[in-house]
Amino acid sequence: MEPSQSNQHLGELEKLEKSYSDLAQKLHKPTNVKYALMWEFGSILQNCLPQGLGSEASWLDALRTLFRKKESKRCSATARKELGHLRRQANKQRWICWESDAAGVEVEVAMLSGRSWRFIIGDTAKGSEVKERLAELSGIHFTELSLLCDGVQVQDSEVLLVSYTVPLQKPWPQLQLLRIFRPFALSCSTDCTLKMWDLEKGTCATTLRGHGDGVMSVADCTLRIWDLDHGICVQAIPVAEHAAFCIEFDHGAHRILTGSWDKNVKLWDSELAVCVATFTSHTKTVKTVRLHWPSRRAISGSSDGTLKLWNLDAVDDEACVMTFEHGEEVWSADVDWGSSRVLSGAMDGSIGYWNLQTGLRLATLAGHRDAVSCVALRCSEGKALSGAWDRTIRLWDLQDAVCQAVLQNGYAVTTMSVDWVHHVALVGSQEAMKVWNIDTRICEQVLGGHLDDGPKAYSSSGSPTTPVSVGHNEAVSCLVMNSPDNFCSEAD
């Protein structure tokens, strides 16, 4: 191919990459510095305003409105489609450039199953770019691919023809491709960020920035829809009058359920960015919600000491199907919809176990000495897991209503995500995130750096082990393990 044609291909690739980058940045701008300055200024102004000029709060609200970012009404589906199209176009153009690269090398990549592919890689081809090509050819998601050369794992940032010059000159196949299930987790924090964690490596894979204030569960007063493939926010829904405290997201149905300080539960359409229903029956802050869209049902727990079961298709007074009187402020809940069972954790350390059909309390699980911030229910195994501010995680036998094990977390538990299939629990706190093996009762990994002086890790006995990657700068408020491709977060 003529040099002019090669330069033309490179120029087209640069344009596509710039278009992708520009769109991603347009959809995802960090705003936390702006908001920090804004609120500090507002606090100073509040002390300086002369009396008799009307409501100070109204003056401050009007002033802060001037600083608020005008959120885009772009539909998240449209944004994802446009980003995906640009990414595919850029990849195809890159492969054309490789084919025309005189310094390129033809390689064969083989899997243990016997599948193999041959193509040319250019002299600047990185590991991540080769994996993108293989993801297209194999139909396997990029994150599940591991590339090996001469028995060594190729890093995403490595230029293959620089790092593996000699091995790539050997007979075919020079590269091996492994498909690996890699456990990921997503965490939200009051430091205004969300972080994607590679639990296999114990490292932060990416940081999502865009909220202007602390993320309460993975208000700036916005609900944000995140595309985890591209690492950007594709939808921001203003919720100024409904500063959400808790959230559930069914990305397949495009429905978001939120509970708020305003005592209401709201249902949102994530594609249209509108509230489609409001449920008003709680008398205090709604602190936990659970959504089951196939049955059009939801559960909410509140500081008013109750759990409520909602019919999402009903309106007004008919929407609340049943009320469960826990008696103390409900901080957490989990539902096994198939078994019609509900767990509720309260501020006094008690846990209620309920029949969703009859409304009867089946048992009270007692043992925690402080507020129960998170619960997880597994009716098929007759077990439950709870985390509390008393710095413990407790494993419960539901049939006998007894505590089977107490895991000493060392820090007050603020959030938890449980993988019952692999019997692993990821526990978040103000200081660190810990990965617990439920069967062995051992802490297998620590993802530190929230408020620590430096990266440290501790085994279950409390002795130092290996360093870990630094994570959030403040408390972790929400965790999701093995999350779907899209995630919804909220800040207040």
PDB file of C-alpha atoms in Angstrom, residues 117-307:
ATOM      1  CA  TRP A 117      -7.360 -16.749  14.270  1.00  0.00           C
ATOM      2  CA  ARG A 118      -4.682 -15.166  12.059  1.00  0.00           C
ATOM      3  CA  PHE A 119      -4.259 -11.461  11.428  1.00  0.00           C
ATOM      4  CA  ILE A 120      -1.589  -8.775  11.158  1.00  0.00           C
ATOM      5  CA  ILE A 121      -0.734  -6.586  14.150  1.00  0.00           C
ATOM      6  CA  GLY A 122       0.907  -3.202  13.583  1.00  0.00           C
ATOM      7  CA  ASP A 123       4.165  -2.090  15.182  1.00  0.00           C
ATOM      8  CA  THR A 124       2.277   0.035  17.748  1.00  0.00           C
ATOM      9  CA  ALA A 125      -0.399  -2.560  18.601  1.00  0.00           C
ATOM     10  CA  LYS A 126      -1.016  -2.775  22.348  1.00  0.00           C
ATOM     11  CA  GLY A 127      -2.307  -5.724  24.321  1.00  0.00           C
ATOM     12  CA  SER A 128      -5.690  -4.079  24.875  1.00  0.00           C
ATOM     13  CA  GLU A 129      -6.091  -3.389  21.136  1.00  0.00           C
ATOM     14  CA  VAL A 130      -5.275  -6.990  20.208  1.00  0.00           C
ATOM     15  CA  LYS A 131      -7.817  -8.179  22.787  1.00  0.00           C
ATOM     16  CA  GLU A 132     -10.423  -5.869  21.211  1.00  0.00           C
ATOM     17  CA  ARG A 133      -9.771  -7.595  17.866  1.00  0.00           C
ATOM     18  CA  LEU A 134     -10.065 -11.023  19.474  1.00  0.00           C
ATOM     19  CA  ALA A 135     -13.274 -10.044  21.266  1.00  0.00           C
ATOM     20  CA  GLU A 136     -14.758  -9.150  17.870  1.00  0.00           C
ATOM     21  CA  LEU A 137     -13.586 -12.413  16.281  1.00  0.00           C
ATOM     22  CA  SER A 138     -14.476 -14.745  19.169  1.00  0.00           C
ATOM     23  CA  GLY A 139     -17.669 -13.141  20.423  1.00  0.00           C
ATOM     24  CA  ILE A 140     -16.265 -13.219  23.987  1.00  0.00           C
ATOM     25  CA  HIS A 141     -16.455 -10.067  26.106  1.00  0.00           C
ATOM     26  CA  PHE A 142     -13.200  -8.108  26.288  1.00  0.00           C
ATOM     27  CA  THR A 143     -12.961  -8.354  30.102  1.00  0.00           C
ATOM     28  CA  GLU A 144     -13.002 -12.173  29.989  1.00  0.00           C
ATOM     29  CA  LEU A 145      -9.966 -12.458  27.689  1.00  0.00           C
ATOM     30  CA  SER A 146      -6.396 -13.077  28.816  1.00  0.00           C
ATOM     31  CA  LEU A 147      -3.630 -12.979  26.182  1.00  0.00           C
ATOM     32  CA  LEU A 148      -0.407 -14.982  26.578  1.00  0.00           C
ATOM     33  CA  CYS A 149       2.849 -14.848  24.634  1.00  0.00           C
ATOM     34  CA  ASP A 150       5.627 -17.350  25.311  1.00  0.00           C
ATOM     35  CA  GLY A 151       3.849 -18.336  28.534  1.00  0.00           C
ATOM     36  CA  VAL A 152       3.751 -14.745  29.835  1.00  0.00           C
ATOM     37  CA  GLN A 153       0.550 -12.735  30.253  1.00  0.00           C
ATOM     38  CA  VAL A 154       0.451  -9.747  27.916  1.00  0.00           C
ATOM     39  CA  GLN A 155      -0.447  -6.545  29.752  1.00  0.00           C
ATOM     40  CA  ASP A 156      -2.994  -4.190  28.186  1.00  0.00           C
ATOM     41  CA  SER A 157      -0.471  -1.331  27.975  1.00  0.00           C
ATOM     42  CA  GLU A 158       2.330  -3.370  26.383  1.00  0.00           C
ATOM     43  CA  VAL A 159       3.267  -2.867  22.724  1.00  0.00           C
ATOM     44  CA  LEU A 160       3.584  -6.459  21.498  1.00  0.00           C
ATOM     45  CA  LEU A 161       6.261  -5.934  18.825  1.00  0.00           C
ATOM     46  CA  VAL A 162       8.421  -4.165  21.414  1.00  0.00           C
ATOM     47  CA  SER A 163       7.931  -6.437  24.441  1.00  0.00           C
ATOM     48  CA  TYR A 164       7.746  -9.760  22.571  1.00  0.00           C
ATOM     49  CA  THR A 165       9.941  -9.260  19.503  1.00  0.00           C
ATOM     50  CA  VAL A 166      11.609 -12.701  19.587  1.00  0.00           C
ATOM     51  CA  PRO A 167       8.563 -14.850  20.557  1.00  0.00           C
ATOM     52  CA  LEU A 168       6.489 -13.286  17.782  1.00  0.00           C
ATOM     53  CA  GLN A 169       9.050 -14.474  15.203  1.00  0.00           C
ATOM     54  CA  LYS A 170       8.482 -18.110  16.184  1.00  0.00           C
ATOM     55  CA  PRO A 171       6.206 -20.525  14.228  1.00  0.00           C
ATOM     56  CA  TRP A 172       2.444 -20.218  14.600  1.00  0.00           C
ATOM     57  CA  PRO A 173       0.654 -19.934  16.971  1.00  0.00           C
ATOM     58  CA  GLN A 174       2.694 -17.275  18.737  1.00  0.00           C
ATOM     59  CA  LEU A 175      -0.150 -16.163  21.025  1.00  0.00           C
ATOM     60  CA  GLN A 176      -2.544 -18.057  23.275  1.00  0.00           C
ATOM     61  CA  LEU A 177      -5.968 -16.856  24.372  1.00  0.00           C
ATOM     62  CA  LEU A 178      -7.602 -17.893  27.629  1.00  0.00           C
ATOM     63  CA  ARG A 179     -11.152 -17.152  28.683  1.00  0.00           C
ATOM     64  CA  ILE A 180     -11.209 -16.293  32.383  1.00  0.00           C
ATOM     65  CA  PHE A 181     -14.146 -15.383  34.583  1.00  0.00           C
ATOM     66  CA  ARG A 182     -12.809 -12.440  36.531  1.00  0.00           C
ATOM     67  CA  PRO A 183     -14.868 -11.295  39.530  1.00  0.00           C
ATOM     68  CA  PHE A 184     -15.530  -7.568  39.522  1.00  0.00           C
ATOM     69  CA  ALA A 185     -17.170  -5.281  42.043  1.00  0.00           C
ATOM     70  CA  LEU A 186     -18.455  -1.743  41.907  1.00  0.00           C
ATOM     71  CA  SER A 187     -18.263   0.539  44.925  1.00  0.00           C
ATOM     72  CA  CYS A 188     -19.750   3.974  45.616  1.00  0.00           C
ATOM     73  CA  SER A 189     -18.320   6.446  48.085  1.00  0.00           C
ATOM     74  CA  THR A 190     -18.908   9.776  49.768  1.00  0.00           C
ATOM     75  CA  ASP A 191     -15.738  10.983  47.987  1.00  0.00           C
ATOM     76  CA  CYS A 192     -17.980  11.570  44.897  1.00  0.00           C
ATOM     77  CA  THR A 193     -16.630   8.595  42.924  1.00  0.00           C
ATOM     78  CA  LEU A 194     -17.548   5.084  41.873  1.00  0.00           C
ATOM     79  CA  LYS A 195     -14.771   2.524  41.476  1.00  0.00           C
ATOM     80  CA  MET A 196     -14.636  -0.720  39.541  1.00  0.00           C
ATOM     81  CA  TRP A 197     -12.503  -3.346  41.300  1.00  0.00           C
ATOM     82  CA  ASP A 198     -10.791  -6.418  39.874  1.00  0.00           C
ATOM     83  CA  LEU A 199     -11.175  -8.766  42.857  1.00  0.00           C
ATOM     84  CA  GLU A 200      -8.814 -11.327  41.350  1.00  0.00           C
ATOM     85  CA  LYS A 201      -5.942  -8.856  41.282  1.00  0.00           C
ATOM     86  CA  GLY A 202      -7.139  -6.798  44.233  1.00  0.00           C
ATOM     87  CA  THR A 203      -6.786  -3.586  42.240  1.00  0.00           C
ATOM     88  CA  CYS A 204      -8.970  -0.695  41.143  1.00  0.00           C
ATOM     89  CA  ALA A 205      -9.688  -1.210  37.430  1.00  0.00           C
ATOM     90  CA  THR A 206     -11.305   2.168  36.783  1.00  0.00           C
ATOM     91  CA  THR A 207     -12.750   5.206  38.544  1.00  0.00           C
ATOM     92  CA  LEU A 208     -16.023   6.807  37.468  1.00  0.00           C
ATOM     93  CA  ARG A 209     -16.291  10.534  38.161  1.00  0.00           C
ATOM     94  CA  GLY A 210     -19.231  12.794  37.470  1.00  0.00           C
ATOM     95  CA  HIS A 211     -21.223  13.273  40.656  1.00  0.00           C
ATOM     96  CA  GLY A 212     -20.880  16.628  42.348  1.00  0.00           C
ATOM     97  CA  ASP A 213     -21.388  15.258  45.849  1.00  0.00           C
ATOM     98  CA  GLY A 214     -21.096  12.064  47.860  1.00  0.00           C
ATOM     99  CA  VAL A 215     -22.528   8.966  46.196  1.00  0.00           C
ATOM    100  CA  MET A 216     -24.953   7.420  48.662  1.00  0.00           C
ATOM    101  CA  SER A 217     -25.658   4.233  46.726  1.00  0.00           C
ATOM    102  CA  VAL A 218     -23.953   3.028  43.759  1.00  0.00           C
ATOM    103  CA  ALA A 219     -28.146  14.900  45.359  1.00  0.00           C
ATOM    104  CA  ASP A 220     -25.642  17.508  42.644  1.00  0.00           C
ATOM    105  CA  CYS A 221     -29.106  15.668  43.324  1.00  0.00           C
ATOM    106  CA  THR A 222     -28.895  13.375  40.280  1.00  0.00           C
ATOM    107  CA  LEU A 223     -29.458   9.773  39.337  1.00  0.00           C
ATOM    108  CA  ARG A 224     -26.761   8.721  36.898  1.00  0.00           C
ATOM    109  CA  ILE A 225     -26.749   5.788  34.485  1.00  0.00           C
ATOM    110  CA  TRP A 226     -23.227   4.480  33.853  1.00  0.00           C
ATOM    111  CA  ASP A 227     -21.964   2.508  30.873  1.00  0.00           C
ATOM    112  CA  LEU A 228     -19.261   0.290  32.396  1.00  0.00           C
ATOM    113  CA  ASP A 229     -17.852  -0.776  29.016  1.00  0.00           C
ATOM    114  CA  HIS A 230     -16.979   2.827  28.209  1.00  0.00           C
ATOM    115  CA  GLY A 231     -16.592   4.061  31.787  1.00  0.00           C
ATOM    116  CA  ILE A 232     -18.826   7.092  31.334  1.00  0.00           C
ATOM    117  CA  CYS A 233     -22.145   8.496  32.483  1.00  0.00           C
ATOM    118  CA  VAL A 234     -24.725   8.204  29.704  1.00  0.00           C
ATOM    119  CA  GLN A 235     -27.742   9.588  31.526  1.00  0.00           C
ATOM    120  CA  ALA A 236     -28.226  12.070  34.363  1.00  0.00           C
ATOM    121  CA  ILE A 237     -31.689  12.460  35.868  1.00  0.00           C
ATOM    122  CA  PRO A 238     -32.227  15.543  38.068  1.00  0.00           C
ATOM    123  CA  VAL A 239     -33.989  14.671  41.344  1.00  0.00           C
ATOM    124  CA  ALA A 240     -33.687  17.992  43.187  1.00  0.00           C
ATOM    125  CA  GLU A 241     -36.999  17.577  45.008  1.00  0.00           C
ATOM    126  CA  HIS A 242     -36.313  13.924  45.835  1.00  0.00           C
ATOM    127  CA  ALA A 243     -32.751  13.630  47.159  1.00  0.00           C
ATOM    128  CA  ALA A 244     -32.503   9.851  46.960  1.00  0.00           C
ATOM    129  CA  PHE A 245     -31.106   7.898  49.906  1.00  0.00           C
ATOM    130  CA  CYS A 246     -31.386   4.369  48.446  1.00  0.00           C
ATOM    131  CA  ILE A 247     -31.825   2.829  45.029  1.00  0.00           C
ATOM    132  CA  GLU A 248     -32.576  -0.324  43.012  1.00  0.00           C
ATOM    133  CA  PHE A 249     -32.033  -0.546  39.250  1.00  0.00           C
ATOM    134  CA  ASP A 250     -33.472  -3.081  36.798  1.00  0.00           C
ATOM    135  CA  HIS A 251     -31.426  -2.197  33.725  1.00  0.00           C
ATOM    136  CA  GLY A 252     -33.253  -4.688  31.519  1.00  0.00           C
ATOM    137  CA  ALA A 253     -36.630  -3.111  32.248  1.00  0.00           C
ATOM    138  CA  HIS A 254     -35.163   0.438  32.355  1.00  0.00           C
ATOM    139  CA  ARG A 255     -36.727   1.004  35.767  1.00  0.00           C
ATOM    140  CA  ILE A 256     -35.188   2.665  38.831  1.00  0.00           C
ATOM    141  CA  LEU A 257     -36.720   2.609  42.309  1.00  0.00           C
ATOM    142  CA  THR A 258     -35.600   5.231  44.847  1.00  0.00           C
ATOM    143  CA  GLY A 259     -36.321   6.063  48.457  1.00  0.00           C
ATOM    144  CA  SER A 260     -35.701   9.523  49.830  1.00  0.00           C
ATOM    145  CA  TRP A 261     -35.412  11.881  52.759  1.00  0.00           C
ATOM    146  CA  ASP A 262     -38.742  13.299  51.552  1.00  0.00           C
ATOM    147  CA  LYS A 263     -40.468  10.073  52.844  1.00  0.00           C
ATOM    148  CA  ASN A 264     -41.472   9.023  49.330  1.00  0.00           C
ATOM    149  CA  VAL A 265     -40.701   6.068  47.070  1.00  0.00           C
ATOM    150  CA  LYS A 266     -40.416   6.883  43.364  1.00  0.00           C
ATOM    151  CA  LEU A 267     -40.295   4.766  40.217  1.00  0.00           C
ATOM    152  CA  TRP A 268     -38.304   6.131  37.254  1.00  0.00           C
ATOM    153  CA  ASP A 269     -37.981   5.318  33.560  1.00  0.00           C
ATOM    154  CA  SER A 270     -34.221   5.400  32.955  1.00  0.00           C
ATOM    155  CA  GLU A 271     -34.561   5.834  29.186  1.00  0.00           C
ATOM    156  CA  LEU A 272     -37.029   8.715  29.272  1.00  0.00           C
ATOM    157  CA  ALA A 273     -35.461  10.192  32.442  1.00  0.00           C
ATOM    158  CA  VAL A 274     -38.859  10.760  34.047  1.00  0.00           C
ATOM    159  CA  CYS A 275     -40.629   9.727  37.237  1.00  0.00           C
ATOM    160  CA  VAL A 276     -43.519   7.407  36.351  1.00  0.00           C
ATOM    161  CA  ALA A 277     -44.960   6.843  39.848  1.00  0.00           C
ATOM    162  CA  THR A 278     -44.722   8.200  43.400  1.00  0.00           C
ATOM    163  CA  PHE A 279     -45.691   6.180  46.481  1.00  0.00           C
ATOM    164  CA  THR A 280     -46.492   8.160  49.619  1.00  0.00           C
ATOM    165  CA  SER A 281     -47.203   6.254  52.804  1.00  0.00           C
ATOM    166  CA  HIS A 282     -44.048   6.349  54.922  1.00  0.00           C
ATOM    167  CA  THR A 283     -43.879   9.079  57.546  1.00  0.00           C
ATOM    168  CA  LYS A 284     -40.068   9.332  57.790  1.00  0.00           C
ATOM    169  CA  THR A 285     -36.946   8.867  55.623  1.00  0.00           C
ATOM    170  CA  VAL A 286     -36.999   5.822  53.319  1.00  0.00           C
ATOM    171  CA  LYS A 287     -33.677   4.076  53.910  1.00  0.00           C
ATOM    172  CA  THR A 288     -33.894   0.912  51.822  1.00  0.00           C
ATOM    173  CA  VAL A 289     -35.771  -0.287  48.717  1.00  0.00           C
ATOM    174  CA  ARG A 290     -35.962  -3.557  46.801  1.00  0.00           C
ATOM    175  CA  LEU A 291     -37.494  -3.904  43.327  1.00  0.00           C
ATOM    176  CA  HIS A 292     -38.934  -6.947  41.526  1.00  0.00           C
ATOM    177  CA  TRP A 293     -40.151  -5.661  38.189  1.00  0.00           C
ATOM    178  CA  PRO A 294     -41.420  -9.003  36.748  1.00  0.00           C
ATOM    179  CA  SER A 295     -44.095  -9.136  39.483  1.00  0.00           C
ATOM    180  CA  ARG A 296     -44.435  -5.322  39.626  1.00  0.00           C
ATOM    181  CA  ARG A 297     -43.708  -5.392  43.352  1.00  0.00           C
ATOM    182  CA  ALA A 298     -41.332  -3.548  45.632  1.00  0.00           C
ATOM    183  CA  ILE A 299     -40.356  -3.378  49.292  1.00  0.00           C
ATOM    184  CA  SER A 300     -39.303  -0.258  51.188  1.00  0.00           C
ATOM    185  CA  GLY A 301     -38.010   0.235  54.725  1.00  0.00           C
ATOM    186  CA  SER A 302     -38.142   3.472  56.654  1.00  0.00           C
ATOM    187  CA  SER A 303     -37.067   5.310  59.787  1.00  0.00           C
ATOM    188  CA  ASP A 304     -40.738   5.175  60.753  1.00  0.00           C
ATOM    189  CA  GLY A 305     -40.115   1.551  61.847  1.00  0.00           C
ATOM    190  CA  THR A 306     -42.005  -0.144  59.018  1.00  0.00           C
ATOM    191  CA  LEU A 307     -41.499  -2.173  55.877  1.00  0.00           C
TER     192      LEU A 307
END
